[in-house]
Coordinates of C-alpha atoms in Angstrom, one line a residue:
X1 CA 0.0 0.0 0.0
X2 CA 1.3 3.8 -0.8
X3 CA 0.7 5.7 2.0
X4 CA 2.3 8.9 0.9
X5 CA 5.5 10.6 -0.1
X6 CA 8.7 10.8 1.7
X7 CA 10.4 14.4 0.4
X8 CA 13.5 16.3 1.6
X9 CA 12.3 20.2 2.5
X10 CA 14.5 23.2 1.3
X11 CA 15.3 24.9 -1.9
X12 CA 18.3 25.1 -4.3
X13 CA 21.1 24.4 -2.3
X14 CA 19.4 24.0 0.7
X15 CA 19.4 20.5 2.0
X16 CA 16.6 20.4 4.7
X17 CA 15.2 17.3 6.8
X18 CA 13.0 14.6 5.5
X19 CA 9.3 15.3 5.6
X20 CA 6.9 12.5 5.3
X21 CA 3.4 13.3 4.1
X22 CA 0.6 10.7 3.9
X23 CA -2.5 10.5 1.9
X24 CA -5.5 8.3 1.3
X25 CA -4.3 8.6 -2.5
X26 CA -0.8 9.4 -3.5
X27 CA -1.3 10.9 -7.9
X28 CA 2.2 10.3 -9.6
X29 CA 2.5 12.6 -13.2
X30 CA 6.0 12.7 -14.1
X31 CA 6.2 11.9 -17.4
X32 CA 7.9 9.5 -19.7
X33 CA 10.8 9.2 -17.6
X34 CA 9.0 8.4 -14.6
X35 CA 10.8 7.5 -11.1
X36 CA 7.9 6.8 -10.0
X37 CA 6.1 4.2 -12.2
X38 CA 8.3 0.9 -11.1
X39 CA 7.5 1.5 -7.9
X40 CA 3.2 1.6 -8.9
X41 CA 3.3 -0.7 -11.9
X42 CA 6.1 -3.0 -11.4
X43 CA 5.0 -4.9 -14.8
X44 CA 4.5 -2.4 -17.1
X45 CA 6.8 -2.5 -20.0
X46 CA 8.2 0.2 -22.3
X47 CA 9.0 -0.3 -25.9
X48 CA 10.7 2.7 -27.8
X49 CA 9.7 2.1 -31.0
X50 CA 12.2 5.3 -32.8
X51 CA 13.7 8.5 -31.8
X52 CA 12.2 12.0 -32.6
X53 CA 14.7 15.1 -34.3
X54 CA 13.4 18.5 -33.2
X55 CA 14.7 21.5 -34.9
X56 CA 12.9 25.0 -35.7
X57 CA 12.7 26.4 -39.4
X58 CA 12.4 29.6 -40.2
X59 CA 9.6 30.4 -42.5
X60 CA 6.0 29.4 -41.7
X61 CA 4.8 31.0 -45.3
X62 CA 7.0 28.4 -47.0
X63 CA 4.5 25.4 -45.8
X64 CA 2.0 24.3 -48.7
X65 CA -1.1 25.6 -46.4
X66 CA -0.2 27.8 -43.9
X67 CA -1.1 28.3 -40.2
X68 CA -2.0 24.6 -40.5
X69 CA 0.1 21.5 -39.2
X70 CA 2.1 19.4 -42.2
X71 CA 2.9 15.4 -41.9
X72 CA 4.8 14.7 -44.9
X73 CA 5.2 10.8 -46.0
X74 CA 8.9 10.3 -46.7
X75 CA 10.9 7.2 -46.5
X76 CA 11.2 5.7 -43.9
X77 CA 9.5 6.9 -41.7
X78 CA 6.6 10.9 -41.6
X79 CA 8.1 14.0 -40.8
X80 CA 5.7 16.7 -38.8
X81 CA 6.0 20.6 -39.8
X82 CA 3.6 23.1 -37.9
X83 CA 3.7 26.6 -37.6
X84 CA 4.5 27.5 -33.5
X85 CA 5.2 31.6 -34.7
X86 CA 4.5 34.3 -37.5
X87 CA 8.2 33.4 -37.7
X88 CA 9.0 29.6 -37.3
X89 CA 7.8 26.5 -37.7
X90 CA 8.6 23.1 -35.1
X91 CA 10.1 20.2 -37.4
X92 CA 10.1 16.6 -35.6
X93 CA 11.8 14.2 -38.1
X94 CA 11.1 10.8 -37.0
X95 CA 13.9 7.9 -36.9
X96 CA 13.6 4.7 -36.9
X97 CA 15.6 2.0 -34.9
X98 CA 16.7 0.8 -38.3
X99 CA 18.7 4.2 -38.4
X100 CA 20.0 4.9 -35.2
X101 CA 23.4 4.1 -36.6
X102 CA 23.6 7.2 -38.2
X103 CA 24.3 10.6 -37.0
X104 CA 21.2 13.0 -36.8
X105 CA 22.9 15.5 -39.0
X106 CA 24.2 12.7 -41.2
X107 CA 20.6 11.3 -41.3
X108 CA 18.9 14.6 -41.7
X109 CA 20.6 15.7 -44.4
X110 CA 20.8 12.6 -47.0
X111 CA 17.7 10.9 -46.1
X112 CA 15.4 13.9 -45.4
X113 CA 16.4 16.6 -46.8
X114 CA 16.3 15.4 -50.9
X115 CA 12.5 14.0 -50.3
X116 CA 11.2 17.5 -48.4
X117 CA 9.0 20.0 -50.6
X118 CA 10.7 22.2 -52.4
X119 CA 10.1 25.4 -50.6
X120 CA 11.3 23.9 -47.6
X121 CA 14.7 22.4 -48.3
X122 CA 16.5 25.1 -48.2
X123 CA 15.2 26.5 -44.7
X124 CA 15.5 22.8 -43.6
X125 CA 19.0 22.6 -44.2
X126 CA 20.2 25.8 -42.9
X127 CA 18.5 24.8 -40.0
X128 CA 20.2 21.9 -39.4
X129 CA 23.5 22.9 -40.4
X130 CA 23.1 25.8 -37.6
X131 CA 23.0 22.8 -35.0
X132 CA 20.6 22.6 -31.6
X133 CA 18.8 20.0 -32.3
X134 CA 17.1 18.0 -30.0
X135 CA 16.1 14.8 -29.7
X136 CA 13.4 12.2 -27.8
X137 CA 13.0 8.7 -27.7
X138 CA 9.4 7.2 -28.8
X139 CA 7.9 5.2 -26.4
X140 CA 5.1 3.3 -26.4
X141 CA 3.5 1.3 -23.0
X142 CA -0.6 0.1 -22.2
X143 CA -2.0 1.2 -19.9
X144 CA -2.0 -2.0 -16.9
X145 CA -4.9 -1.4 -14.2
X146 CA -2.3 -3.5 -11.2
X147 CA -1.0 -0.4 -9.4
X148 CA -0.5 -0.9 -5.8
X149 CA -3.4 0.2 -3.8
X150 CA -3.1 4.0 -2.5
X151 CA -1.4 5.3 -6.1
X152 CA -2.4 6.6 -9.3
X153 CA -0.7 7.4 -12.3
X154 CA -1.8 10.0 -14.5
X155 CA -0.2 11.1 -18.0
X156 CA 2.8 9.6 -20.1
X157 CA 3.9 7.6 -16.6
X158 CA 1.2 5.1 -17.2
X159 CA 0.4 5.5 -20.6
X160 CA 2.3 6.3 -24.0
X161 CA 1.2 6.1 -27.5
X162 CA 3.3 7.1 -30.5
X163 CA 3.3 10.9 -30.4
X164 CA 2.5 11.2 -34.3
X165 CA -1.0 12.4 -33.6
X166 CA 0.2 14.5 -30.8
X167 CA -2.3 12.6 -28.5
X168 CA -0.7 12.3 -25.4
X169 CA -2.2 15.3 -24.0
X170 CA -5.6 14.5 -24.3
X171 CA -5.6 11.1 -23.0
X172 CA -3.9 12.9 -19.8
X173 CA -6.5 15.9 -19.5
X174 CA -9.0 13.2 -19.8
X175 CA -7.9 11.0 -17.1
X176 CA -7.7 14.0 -15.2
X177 CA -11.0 14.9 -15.5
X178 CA -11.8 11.6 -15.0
X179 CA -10.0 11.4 -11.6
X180 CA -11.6 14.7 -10.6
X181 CA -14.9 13.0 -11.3
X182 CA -14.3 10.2 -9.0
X183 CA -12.8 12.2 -6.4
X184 CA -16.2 14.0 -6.4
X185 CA -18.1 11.1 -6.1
X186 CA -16.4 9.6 -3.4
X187 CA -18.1 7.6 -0.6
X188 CA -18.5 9.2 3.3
X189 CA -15.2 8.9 4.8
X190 CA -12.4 7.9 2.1
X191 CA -10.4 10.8 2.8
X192 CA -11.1 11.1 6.6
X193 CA -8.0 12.8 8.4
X194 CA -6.2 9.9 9.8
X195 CA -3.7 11.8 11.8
X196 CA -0.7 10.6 11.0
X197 CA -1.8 7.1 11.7
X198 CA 0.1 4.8 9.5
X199 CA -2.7 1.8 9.8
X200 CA -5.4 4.7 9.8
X201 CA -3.9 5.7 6.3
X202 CA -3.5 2.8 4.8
X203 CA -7.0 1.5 5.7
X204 CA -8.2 4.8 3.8
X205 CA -5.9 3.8 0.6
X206 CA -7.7 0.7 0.2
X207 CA -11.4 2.5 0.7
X208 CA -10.7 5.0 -1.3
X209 CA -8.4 2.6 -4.5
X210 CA -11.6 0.2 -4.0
X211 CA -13.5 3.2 -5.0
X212 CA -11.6 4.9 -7.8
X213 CA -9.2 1.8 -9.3
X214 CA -11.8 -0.3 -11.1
X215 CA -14.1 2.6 -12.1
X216 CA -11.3 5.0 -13.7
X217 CA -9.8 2.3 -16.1
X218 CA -13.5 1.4 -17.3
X219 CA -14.3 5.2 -17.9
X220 CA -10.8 6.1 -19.8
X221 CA -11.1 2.7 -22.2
X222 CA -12.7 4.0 -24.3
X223 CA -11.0 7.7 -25.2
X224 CA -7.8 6.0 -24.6
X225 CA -7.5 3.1 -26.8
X226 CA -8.8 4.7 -29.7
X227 CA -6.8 7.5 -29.4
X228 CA -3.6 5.0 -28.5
X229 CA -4.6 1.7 -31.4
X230 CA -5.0 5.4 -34.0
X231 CA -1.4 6.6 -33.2
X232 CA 0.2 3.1 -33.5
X233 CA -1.4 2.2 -36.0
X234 CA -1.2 5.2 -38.5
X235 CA 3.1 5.4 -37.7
X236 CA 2.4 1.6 -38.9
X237 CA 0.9 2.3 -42.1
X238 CA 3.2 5.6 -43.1
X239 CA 6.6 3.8 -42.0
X240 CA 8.2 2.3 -45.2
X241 CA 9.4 -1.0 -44.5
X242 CA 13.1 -2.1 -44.6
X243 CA 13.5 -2.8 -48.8
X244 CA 14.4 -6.5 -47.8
X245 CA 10.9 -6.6 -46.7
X246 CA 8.8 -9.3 -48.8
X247 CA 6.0 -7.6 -48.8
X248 CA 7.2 -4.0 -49.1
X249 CA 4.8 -3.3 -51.9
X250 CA 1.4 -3.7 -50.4
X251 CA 2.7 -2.0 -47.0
X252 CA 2.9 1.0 -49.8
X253 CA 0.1 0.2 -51.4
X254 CA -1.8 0.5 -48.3
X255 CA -0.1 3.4 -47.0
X256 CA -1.2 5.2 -50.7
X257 CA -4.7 3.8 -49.7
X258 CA -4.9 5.6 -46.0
X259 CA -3.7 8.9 -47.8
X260 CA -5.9 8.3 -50.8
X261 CA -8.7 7.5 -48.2
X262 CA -8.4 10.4 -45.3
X263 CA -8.6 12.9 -48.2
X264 CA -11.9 11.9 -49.9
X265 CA -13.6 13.7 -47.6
X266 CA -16.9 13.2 -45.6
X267 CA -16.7 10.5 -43.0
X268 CA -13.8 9.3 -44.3
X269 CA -12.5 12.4 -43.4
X270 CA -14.3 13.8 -40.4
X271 CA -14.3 10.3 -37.5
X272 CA -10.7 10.1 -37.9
X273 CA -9.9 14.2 -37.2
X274 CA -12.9 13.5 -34.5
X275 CA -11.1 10.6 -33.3
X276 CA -7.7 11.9 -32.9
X277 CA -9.0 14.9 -30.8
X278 CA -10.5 13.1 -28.4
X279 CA -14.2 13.8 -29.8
X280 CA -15.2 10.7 -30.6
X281 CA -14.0 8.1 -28.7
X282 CA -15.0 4.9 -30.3
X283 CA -12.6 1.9 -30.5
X284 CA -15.5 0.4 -32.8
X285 CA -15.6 3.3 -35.1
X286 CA -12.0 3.1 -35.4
X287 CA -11.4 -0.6 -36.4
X288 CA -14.3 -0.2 -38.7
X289 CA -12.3 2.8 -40.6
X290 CA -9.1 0.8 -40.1
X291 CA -10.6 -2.0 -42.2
X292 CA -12.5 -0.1 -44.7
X293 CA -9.2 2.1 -45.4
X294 CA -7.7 -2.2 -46.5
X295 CA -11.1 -3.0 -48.3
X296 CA -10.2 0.8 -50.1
X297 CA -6.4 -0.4 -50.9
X298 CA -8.3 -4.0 -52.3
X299 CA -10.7 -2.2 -54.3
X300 CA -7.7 -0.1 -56.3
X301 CA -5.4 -3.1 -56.3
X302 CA -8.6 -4.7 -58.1
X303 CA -9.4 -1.8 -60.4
X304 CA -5.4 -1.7 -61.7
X305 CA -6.0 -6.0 -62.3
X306 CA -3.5 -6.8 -59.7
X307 CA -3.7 -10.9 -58.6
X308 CA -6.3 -11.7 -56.5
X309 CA -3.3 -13.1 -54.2
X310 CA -2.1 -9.8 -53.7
X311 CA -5.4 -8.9 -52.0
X312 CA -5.6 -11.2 -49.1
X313 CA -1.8 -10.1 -48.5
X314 CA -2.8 -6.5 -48.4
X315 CA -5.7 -7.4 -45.7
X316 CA -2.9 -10.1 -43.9
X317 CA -0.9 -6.8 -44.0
X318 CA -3.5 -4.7 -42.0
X319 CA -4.9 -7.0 -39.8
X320 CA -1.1 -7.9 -38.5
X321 CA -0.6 -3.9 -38.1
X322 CA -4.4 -3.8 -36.0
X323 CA -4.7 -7.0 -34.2
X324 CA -1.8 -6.7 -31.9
X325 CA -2.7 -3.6 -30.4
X326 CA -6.4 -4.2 -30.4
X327 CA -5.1 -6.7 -27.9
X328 CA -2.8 -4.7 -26.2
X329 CA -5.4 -2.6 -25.3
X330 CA -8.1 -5.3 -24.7
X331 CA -10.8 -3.7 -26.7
X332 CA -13.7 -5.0 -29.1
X333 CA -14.9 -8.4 -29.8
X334 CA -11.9 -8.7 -32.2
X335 CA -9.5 -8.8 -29.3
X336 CA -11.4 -12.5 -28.2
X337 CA -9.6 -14.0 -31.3
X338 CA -7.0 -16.2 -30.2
X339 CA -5.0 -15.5 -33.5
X340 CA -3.0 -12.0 -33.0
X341 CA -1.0 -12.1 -36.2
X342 CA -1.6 -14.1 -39.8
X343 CA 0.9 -15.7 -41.8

């Protein structure tokens, strides 16, 4: 049971003595790093799936549609422009772990640079070439309900999704609001003063993680796993695979399809921006775009008289991209099928 924090008082410099607070529910936020998070969810396990290269360009007027944000489909893996000025835009290059051999510069330079739009190579490579760059790593962890009775963690320390759709900040104002929620609806008596009582505390932990544990997963399922199984999913799809790959050619082909498919407009266009914002969170209405983006890429593998073959490798393609983290996040009837991956 967490019964609190243990702190050392004072300020810069100042080494005071240590304080020990306790509380019927200790909330742990400190990001992607987290201290804190072993101690909570001993199991949990972090995967960093690439690296992201942050640099700022000058010239927001130089984007294709300004004051909007950019994600342009290079090999290997999307780059992200967005204007953060009337001045500058934010670059974030993604690298894969295929490429962590090579320098950033190095990497920058002969991989991105020649595949960039035109009007932005040149502010692009002055950029780089002027240096401070800085770099993240990409991480990606479920979210596991066993945390040790009298915690909670909030934010990137208990959940992480690929930050291509920038959604890590929703699913963390959500849970918030969630937690606020059940913090409100409390029972009589879950955060009693216990006086400094150890046993008196921890009693209230268990009341008051009895209370709030169970309900809080339920309530962010939904919001979170879309907006988690979208992010993973779409870095899937726009990542080139290695050239060695066998089946390089439909992973393009559906990656052309997704494009060809969030453009069209309508629904096809409005659920996923919905969905990525936090405004529609439905892991239902997200598998069912997911697989009607691969019946898309069928239909115009069809239409250009491609084998019929090459059609159930396409869909084998997807559903190996879906079906893992559809069970990683234990949503939808789909995640009852034994069968995570196709051959």
């Amino acid at each position: 049971v967490v019964l609190g924090v243990r702190y050392r008082a004072g300020g810069p410099g100042v080494e005071g003595d240590v304080v020990e607070a306790l509380a019927p529910l200790t909330v742990a936020c400190d990001g992607c790093f987290s201290r804190l998070r072993k101690a909570v969810a001993p199991a949990a396990k972090v995967e960093v799936t690439s690296t992201f290269v942050g640099l700022v360009v000058e010239g927001p007027e130089k984007l294709p549609f300004p004051e909007h944000g950019h994600v342009v489909l290079i090999d290997p893996a999307p780059v992200l422009f967005y204007p953060i000025s009337g001045t500058e835009i934010r670059c974030l290059v993604d690298v894969p772990k295929a490429k962590s051999s090579m320098g950033h510069v190095e990497y920058l330079l002969e991989e991105v640079l020649p595949q960039l739009p035109e009007a932005l190579k040149e502010p692009f490579k002055k950029a780089v070439e002027a240096g401070n760059l800085k770099s993240m790593p990409n991480r990606v962890m479920p979210a596991l309900p066993q945390l040790l009775p009298g915690a909670i963690l909030l934010g990137d320390s208990f959940n992480m999704r690929h930050p291509l759709t920038g959604g890590g900040m929703t699913v963390a104002l959500n849970d918030v609001e969630l937690l606020r929620d059940l913090l409100v609806e409390r029972p009589a008596g879950t955060l009693a003063q216990h006086g400094g009582d150890a046993d008196a505390a921890a009693a209230a932990a268990r009341r008051l993680h009895a209370h709030v544990t169970g309900k809080f997963f339920a309530r962010r399922k939904n919001l979170s796993s879309t907006i988690n199984i979208l992010a993973n999913a779409l870095y899937a799809v726009f990542c080139a695979p290695p050239k060695d790959d066998p089946g390089a050619e439909h992973a393009r082909r559906i990656r052309e399809a997704c494009f060809d498919y969030l453009s069209s407009g309508g629904r096809r266009t409005q659920d996923p921006i919905s969905m990525l914002g936090g405004l529609a969170p439905s892991p239902y209405l997200l598998i069912g775009h997911f697989f009607a983006v691969a019946l898309f890429a069928v239909a115009q593998n069809v239409r250009e008289g491609q084998p019929i073959l090459d059609n159930w490798k396409m869909f084998v393609r997807a559903y190996n991209i879906v079906k893992p983290l559809i069970d990683g996040e234990n949503v939808t009837v789909l995640s009852m099928i034994p069968i995570s991956r196709l051959g």
